[in-house]
mmCIF file of C-alpha atoms in Angstrom:
data_model
loop_
_atom_site.group_PDB
_atom_site.id
_atom_site.type_symbol
_atom_site.label_atom_id
_atom_site.label_comp_id
_atom_site.label_asym_id
_atom_site.label_seq_id
_atom_site.Cartn_x
_atom_site.Cartn_y
_atom_site.Cartn_z
ATOM 1 C CA MET H 1 0.184 -0.156 0.254
ATOM 2 C CA ASP H 2 1.486 3.335 -0.644
ATOM 3 C CA HIS H 3 2.128 6.252 1.686
ATOM 4 C CA ALA H 4 -0.995 8.298 0.154
ATOM 5 C CA ALA H 5 -3.203 5.178 0.577
ATOM 6 C CA ALA H 6 -2.303 4.745 3.859
ATOM 7 C CA ARG H 7 -3.619 7.788 4.603
ATOM 8 C CA ASP H 8 -7.131 7.052 3.396
ATOM 9 C CA GLU H 9 -8.013 3.684 4.910
ATOM 10 C CA VAL H 10 -10.075 2.789 7.717
ATOM 11 C CA LEU H 11 -8.452 3.201 10.841
ATOM 12 C CA PRO H 12 -7.774 0.675 12.994
ATOM 13 C CA ARG H 13 -5.473 -1.172 10.569
ATOM 14 C CA ARG H 14 -5.961 -4.603 11.616
ATOM 15 C CA VAL H 15 -3.330 -7.389 11.332
ATOM 16 C CA LEU H 16 -5.120 -10.604 10.439
ATOM 17 C CA LEU H 17 -3.989 -13.699 12.362
ATOM 18 C CA GLU H 18 -6.014 -17.061 12.816
ATOM 19 C CA GLY H 19 -5.190 -17.660 16.651
ATOM 20 C CA CYS H 20 -5.440 -13.436 17.711
ATOM 21 C CA THR H 21 -8.183 -11.737 16.635
ATOM 22 C CA ASN H 22 -7.311 -8.087 17.931
ATOM 23 C CA LEU H 23 -3.726 -7.254 16.741
ATOM 24 C CA ARG H 24 -3.889 -3.697 15.115
ATOM 25 C CA ASP H 25 -1.611 -1.054 14.301
ATOM 26 C CA LEU H 26 -1.967 2.416 16.289
ATOM 27 C CA GLY H 27 -0.720 4.117 13.099
ATOM 28 C CA GLY H 28 -2.589 6.651 10.822
ATOM 29 C CA TYR H 29 -4.822 8.480 13.386
ATOM 30 C CA ARG H 30 -4.046 12.309 12.829
ATOM 31 C CA ALA H 31 -2.522 14.744 16.149
ATOM 32 C CA ALA H 32 -3.544 17.821 16.977
ATOM 33 C CA ASP H 33 -0.664 19.062 15.171
ATOM 34 C CA GLY H 34 -1.615 17.720 11.852
ATOM 35 C CA ARG H 35 1.060 14.952 11.983
ATOM 36 C CA ARG H 36 -0.069 10.911 12.040
ATOM 37 C CA VAL H 37 0.889 8.179 13.965
ATOM 38 C CA ARG H 38 3.673 6.181 11.976
ATOM 39 C CA PHE H 39 2.237 2.843 10.912
ATOM 40 C CA GLY H 40 4.706 -0.231 11.939
ATOM 41 C CA GLN H 41 5.961 1.213 15.050
ATOM 42 C CA VAL H 42 3.574 0.550 17.793
ATOM 43 C CA PHE H 43 0.861 -2.059 17.795
ATOM 44 C CA ARG H 44 -1.998 -3.539 20.488
ATOM 45 C CA ALA H 45 -3.196 -6.881 21.101
ATOM 46 C CA ALA H 46 -4.809 -9.572 22.698
ATOM 47 C CA ALA H 47 -2.926 -12.569 23.922
ATOM 48 C CA LEU H 48 -0.445 -14.271 21.688
ATOM 49 C CA HIS H 49 -0.334 -17.598 22.878
ATOM 50 C CA ALA H 50 -2.549 -19.300 20.430
ATOM 51 C CA LEU H 51 -1.079 -18.243 17.104
ATOM 52 C CA THR H 52 -1.089 -20.606 14.057
ATOM 53 C CA GLU H 53 2.414 -21.235 12.277
ATOM 54 C CA ALA H 54 1.016 -19.032 9.614
ATOM 55 C CA ASP H 55 0.595 -16.698 12.589
ATOM 56 C CA LEU H 56 4.129 -16.823 13.326
ATOM 57 C CA VAL H 57 5.084 -15.845 9.620
ATOM 58 C CA LEU H 58 3.040 -12.831 9.536
ATOM 59 C CA LEU H 59 4.157 -11.794 12.892
ATOM 60 C CA GLY H 60 7.696 -11.944 12.147
ATOM 61 C CA ARG H 61 7.042 -9.639 9.225
ATOM 62 C CA LEU H 62 6.210 -7.219 11.549
ATOM 63 C CA GLY H 63 9.621 -7.158 12.486
ATOM 64 C CA LEU H 64 8.685 -6.621 16.429
ATOM 65 C CA ARG H 65 11.796 -6.181 18.632
ATOM 66 C CA THR H 66 9.526 -5.805 22.451
ATOM 67 C CA VAL H 67 6.287 -7.317 23.099
ATOM 68 C CA CYS H 68 5.178 -5.848 26.673
ATOM 69 C CA ASP H 69 2.878 -8.289 28.381
ATOM 70 C CA LEU H 70 0.299 -6.718 30.669
ATOM 71 C CA ARG H 71 -1.418 -10.276 31.832
ATOM 72 C CA GLY H 72 -0.797 -10.990 35.095
ATOM 73 C CA GLU H 73 1.798 -14.046 36.517
ATOM 74 C CA LYS H 74 -1.255 -16.797 36.715
ATOM 75 C CA GLU H 75 -2.373 -15.432 33.011
ATOM 76 C CA ARG H 76 1.247 -15.875 31.450
ATOM 77 C CA ALA H 77 1.926 -18.986 33.053
ATOM 78 C CA ARG H 78 -1.676 -20.478 31.995
ATOM 79 C CA ALA H 79 -0.931 -19.118 28.061
ATOM 80 C CA PRO H 80 2.621 -18.195 27.616
ATOM 81 C CA SER H 81 3.089 -16.157 24.552
ATOM 82 C CA ARG H 82 3.601 -18.131 21.123
ATOM 83 C CA LEU H 83 6.397 -15.776 19.282
ATOM 84 C CA PRO H 84 8.541 -16.206 16.102
ATOM 85 C CA GLU H 85 12.035 -18.445 17.011
ATOM 86 C CA GLY H 86 14.696 -15.950 17.972
ATOM 87 C CA GLY H 87 11.755 -12.877 18.145
ATOM 88 C CA PRO H 88 10.987 -10.194 20.023
ATOM 89 C CA GLU H 89 12.173 -9.634 23.777
ATOM 90 C CA VAL H 90 8.945 -10.317 26.514
ATOM 91 C CA VAL H 91 8.905 -7.756 29.162
ATOM 92 C CA PRO H 92 6.307 -8.510 31.716
ATOM 93 C CA LEU H 93 4.493 -5.090 33.154
ATOM 94 C CA PRO H 94 2.093 -6.941 35.291
ATOM 95 C CA ILE H 95 -1.574 -5.764 35.780
ATOM 96 C CA GLU H 96 -3.035 -8.149 37.836
ATOM 97 C CA PRO H 97 -6.577 -9.083 36.828
ATOM 98 C CA THR H 98 -8.843 -7.643 39.917
ATOM 99 C CA VAL H 99 -12.369 -9.139 38.224
ATOM 100 C CA GLY H 100 -12.030 -12.907 38.799
ATOM 101 C CA ALA H 101 -12.789 -14.053 42.220
ATOM 102 C CA ALA H 102 -15.525 -10.946 42.234
ATOM 103 C CA LEU H 103 -16.959 -12.006 39.223
ATOM 104 C CA ARG H 104 -17.475 -15.707 40.554
ATOM 105 C CA ASP H 105 -19.260 -14.273 43.640
ATOM 106 C CA ILE H 106 -21.869 -12.514 41.044
ATOM 107 C CA LEU H 107 -21.737 -15.377 38.668
ATOM 108 C CA ALA H 108 -23.081 -17.260 41.530
ATOM 109 C CA ARG H 109 -26.190 -15.084 42.093
ATOM 110 C CA ALA H 110 -29.355 -16.094 40.273
ATOM 111 C CA GLU H 111 -29.968 -12.384 39.595
ATOM 112 C CA ALA H 112 -26.555 -11.578 38.031
ATOM 113 C CA THR H 113 -26.800 -8.738 35.449
ATOM 114 C CA GLY H 114 -24.766 -7.131 32.907
ATOM 115 C CA GLU H 115 -24.620 -3.821 34.935
ATOM 116 C CA ASP H 116 -22.940 -5.572 37.392
ATOM 117 C CA VAL H 117 -20.662 -6.502 35.340
ATOM 118 C CA VAL H 118 -19.802 -3.323 34.430
ATOM 119 C CA GLY H 119 -19.521 -1.965 37.643
ATOM 120 C CA LEU H 120 -16.903 -4.157 38.462
ATOM 121 C CA LEU H 121 -14.912 -3.414 35.226
ATOM 122 C CA GLY H 122 -15.446 0.048 36.378
ATOM 123 C CA GLN H 123 -13.641 -0.926 39.356
ATOM 124 C CA ALA H 124 -10.720 -2.282 37.474
ATOM 125 C CA TYR H 125 -10.495 1.192 35.076
ATOM 126 C CA GLN H 126 -10.381 2.965 38.383
ATOM 127 C CA ALA H 127 -7.327 1.244 39.329
ATOM 128 C CA TYR H 128 -5.531 1.522 35.908
ATOM 129 C CA ALA H 129 -5.716 5.283 36.352
ATOM 130 C CA THR H 130 -4.463 5.332 39.817
ATOM 131 C CA SER H 131 -2.054 2.573 41.573
ATOM 132 C CA LYS H 132 -1.204 0.578 37.981
ATOM 133 C CA LEU H 133 0.278 3.831 36.368
ATOM 134 C CA PRO H 134 3.733 2.556 37.255
ATOM 135 C CA GLN H 135 3.204 0.107 35.020
ATOM 136 C CA TYR H 136 2.315 2.239 32.117
ATOM 137 C CA ARG H 137 5.485 4.461 33.119
ATOM 138 C CA ALA H 138 7.275 1.555 32.715
ATOM 139 C CA LEU H 139 5.905 1.129 29.071
ATOM 140 C CA PHE H 140 6.545 4.705 28.221
ATOM 141 C CA GLY H 141 9.977 4.362 28.797
ATOM 142 C CA LEU H 142 10.476 1.349 26.634
ATOM 143 C CA LEU H 143 8.377 3.304 23.709
ATOM 144 C CA LEU H 144 10.960 6.167 23.925
ATOM 145 C CA GLN H 145 13.846 3.862 23.294
ATOM 146 C CA PRO H 146 14.006 3.386 19.418
ATOM 147 C CA GLU H 147 15.624 0.040 19.848
ATOM 148 C CA ARG H 148 12.714 -1.288 21.082
ATOM 149 C CA ARG H 149 10.562 -0.703 18.348
ATOM 150 C CA PRO H 150 8.524 -1.992 16.451
ATOM 151 C CA LEU H 151 6.620 -2.921 20.196
ATOM 152 C CA VAL H 152 3.513 -4.714 21.049
ATOM 153 C CA PHE H 153 2.054 -4.397 23.951
ATOM 154 C CA HIS H 154 -0.951 -6.593 24.896
ATOM 155 C CA CYS H 155 -3.248 -8.447 27.674
ATOM 156 C CA SER H 156 -5.932 -11.248 27.428
ATOM 157 C CA ALA H 157 -8.793 -9.651 25.402
ATOM 158 C CA GLY H 158 -6.432 -6.735 24.234
ATOM 159 C CA LYS H 159 -9.873 -4.608 25.531
ATOM 160 C CA ASP H 160 -9.231 -3.319 29.055
ATOM 161 C CA ARG H 161 -5.764 -3.365 30.246
ATOM 162 C CA THR H 162 -4.170 -2.605 26.671
ATOM 163 C CA GLY H 163 -7.069 -0.374 25.505
ATOM 164 C CA PHE H 164 -6.329 2.165 28.774
ATOM 165 C CA GLY H 165 -2.659 1.871 27.868
ATOM 166 C CA ALA H 166 -3.428 2.709 24.180
ATOM 167 C CA ALA H 167 -5.632 5.918 25.303
ATOM 168 C CA LEU H 168 -2.832 6.912 27.312
ATOM 169 C CA LEU H 169 -0.253 6.745 24.386
ATOM 170 C CA LEU H 170 -2.242 8.212 21.870
ATOM 171 C CA THR H 171 -3.690 11.206 24.548
ATOM 172 C CA ALA H 172 0.707 11.703 25.242
ATOM 173 C CA LEU H 173 0.864 11.809 21.121
ATOM 174 C CA GLY H 174 -2.342 14.631 20.770
ATOM 175 C CA VAL H 175 -4.908 12.173 19.138
ATOM 176 C CA PRO H 176 -8.533 13.822 20.022
ATOM 177 C CA ARG H 177 -10.258 11.945 22.408
ATOM 178 C CA GLU H 178 -12.977 11.126 19.725
ATOM 179 C CA THR H 179 -10.604 9.786 17.797
ATOM 180 C CA ILE H 180 -9.066 8.170 20.950
ATOM 181 C CA LEU H 181 -12.255 6.237 22.051
ATOM 182 C CA GLU H 182 -12.967 4.992 18.150
ATOM 183 C CA ASP H 183 -9.936 2.992 18.710
ATOM 184 C CA TYR H 184 -11.056 1.631 22.138
ATOM 185 C CA LEU H 185 -14.268 0.585 20.862
ATOM 186 C CA ALA H 186 -12.949 -0.899 18.062
ATOM 187 C CA THR H 187 -12.546 -3.959 19.667
ATOM 188 C CA ASN H 188 -16.075 -4.797 19.850
ATOM 189 C CA ARG H 189 -15.692 -5.633 16.002
ATOM 190 C CA PHE H 190 -12.140 -7.486 16.329
ATOM 191 C CA TRP H 191 -12.171 -9.243 19.199
ATOM 192 C CA ASP H 192 -14.086 -12.639 19.226
ATOM 193 C CA GLY H 193 -14.689 -12.930 23.054
ATOM 194 C CA HIS H 194 -13.330 -16.012 22.982
ATOM 195 C CA ALA H 195 -13.005 -16.106 26.988
ATOM 196 C CA ALA H 196 -14.165 -19.188 28.702
ATOM 197 C CA LEU H 197 -17.214 -18.404 30.806
ATOM 198 C CA PRO H 198 -18.681 -20.858 33.491
ATOM 199 C CA PRO H 199 -22.121 -22.838 31.445
ATOM 200 C CA GLY H 200 -25.187 -20.981 32.107
ATOM 201 C CA THR H 201 -23.571 -17.558 32.383
ATOM 202 C CA PRO H 202 -26.669 -15.218 32.009
ATOM 203 C CA PRO H 203 -26.135 -13.527 28.343
ATOM 204 C CA ALA H 204 -26.388 -10.310 29.653
ATOM 205 C CA VAL H 205 -23.395 -10.974 31.550
ATOM 206 C CA SER H 206 -21.360 -12.952 29.281
ATOM 207 C CA GLU H 207 -21.523 -9.889 26.628
ATOM 208 C CA ALA H 208 -20.886 -7.151 29.136
ATOM 209 C CA LEU H 209 -17.422 -8.850 29.901
ATOM 210 C CA LYS H 210 -17.069 -9.422 25.971
ATOM 211 C CA ARG H 211 -17.234 -5.673 25.180
ATOM 212 C CA ALA H 212 -15.590 -2.248 25.366
ATOM 213 C CA HIS H 213 -17.578 0.336 27.279
ATOM 214 C CA ALA H 214 -16.693 4.115 26.794
ATOM 215 C CA PRO H 215 -17.921 5.343 29.749
ATOM 216 C CA LEU H 216 -15.644 3.399 31.482
ATOM 217 C CA LEU H 217 -12.404 4.730 29.595
ATOM 218 C CA GLU H 218 -13.571 7.778 29.916
ATOM 219 C CA ALA H 219 -14.116 8.252 33.890
ATOM 220 C CA ALA H 220 -10.419 6.586 34.408
ATOM 221 C CA LEU H 221 -9.063 9.118 32.061
ATOM 222 C CA ALA H 222 -10.847 11.600 34.048
ATOM 223 C CA THR H 223 -9.428 10.428 37.087
ATOM 224 C CA ALA H 224 -6.071 10.157 36.014
ATOM 225 C CA LEU H 225 -6.202 13.811 35.191
ATOM 226 C CA ARG H 226 -7.700 14.744 38.426
ATOM 227 C CA GLY H 227 -5.603 16.573 40.570
ATOM 228 C CA HIS H 228 -3.373 17.702 37.554
ATOM 229 C CA ALA H 229 -3.133 21.493 35.893
ATOM 230 C CA ASP H 230 -3.404 20.178 32.657
ATOM 231 C CA THR H 231 -3.028 16.953 30.495
ATOM 232 C CA ASP H 232 1.160 17.650 30.186
ATOM 233 C CA ALA H 233 1.538 17.927 33.683
ATOM 234 C CA PHE H 234 -0.289 14.444 34.140
ATOM 235 C CA LEU H 235 2.079 12.918 31.624
ATOM 236 C CA GLU H 236 5.213 14.747 33.334
ATOM 237 C CA ALA H 237 3.751 13.605 37.036
ATOM 238 C CA ALA H 238 2.297 10.091 36.420
ATOM 239 C CA LEU H 239 4.231 8.985 33.257
ATOM 240 C CA GLY H 240 7.794 10.824 33.191
ATOM 241 C CA LEU H 241 6.468 12.680 30.040
ATOM 242 C CA ASP H 242 8.564 15.765 30.700
ATOM 243 C CA ALA H 243 8.626 18.408 27.543
ATOM 244 C CA PRO H 244 11.512 17.316 25.993
ATOM 245 C CA ARG H 245 10.495 13.381 26.505
ATOM 246 C CA ARG H 246 7.090 14.567 25.268
ATOM 247 C CA ALA H 247 8.902 15.901 22.030
ATOM 248 C CA ALA H 248 11.017 13.310 21.727
ATOM 249 C CA LEU H 249 8.000 10.569 21.859
ATOM 250 C CA ARG H 250 6.152 12.784 19.056
ATOM 251 C CA ASP H 251 8.958 13.341 16.971
ATOM 252 C CA SER H 252 9.605 9.589 16.860
ATOM 253 C CA LEU H 253 6.209 8.185 16.796
ATOM 254 C CA LEU H 254 4.498 11.008 13.992
ATOM 255 C CA GLU H 255 5.151 12.029 10.845
#
């Protein structure tokens, strides 16, 4: 695809794999200064444990140097990533899932609802925006190193922990909030929702778990920014992106 065509394509640009339905390039989005995010530098994904041989060939063509795994320790142990031989370095940045035990309690109740699950997910998102910010700060530290890119970061579904990370990155690059939300919600088109749920899980509960919910992301971003004079002040205080580092990040990832 030539450069002009790439600018006109429907975003996000998805990488079609058999064993991972939510791998996509974060390139192509226009920032406030008129530049666009470079293709082929940063990817977001769901878990990479079920890749086929054909997938490994395609993944190898991306030239990935770093895989940032946001899954918890037990998640990684249950489903180790399958990557091209001699391929990228895996860097664990564990954000332990907080939904599991509470979800079992919810599912044990006959009257469990989708609203219950969304409330539970909301608690997790608030943690991303507060106690889990150090993991995202570490992610930005890697993104600032040219030798670490191309880089992919992922969790299990590529939806919640990954979605918040992508929102932080696009915010740091100056991409408008409306576009950030569109990227976040693209999971609802791409991810196949393969997560195993107990037999008899109410359909509304299953649907709520599988979907990306814009209000949760918006609330988490509001929480993250609270107490800071502006977005730049948040980026510096919480993610280590002072003015020189913000400029370096943008110059390396925008064109």
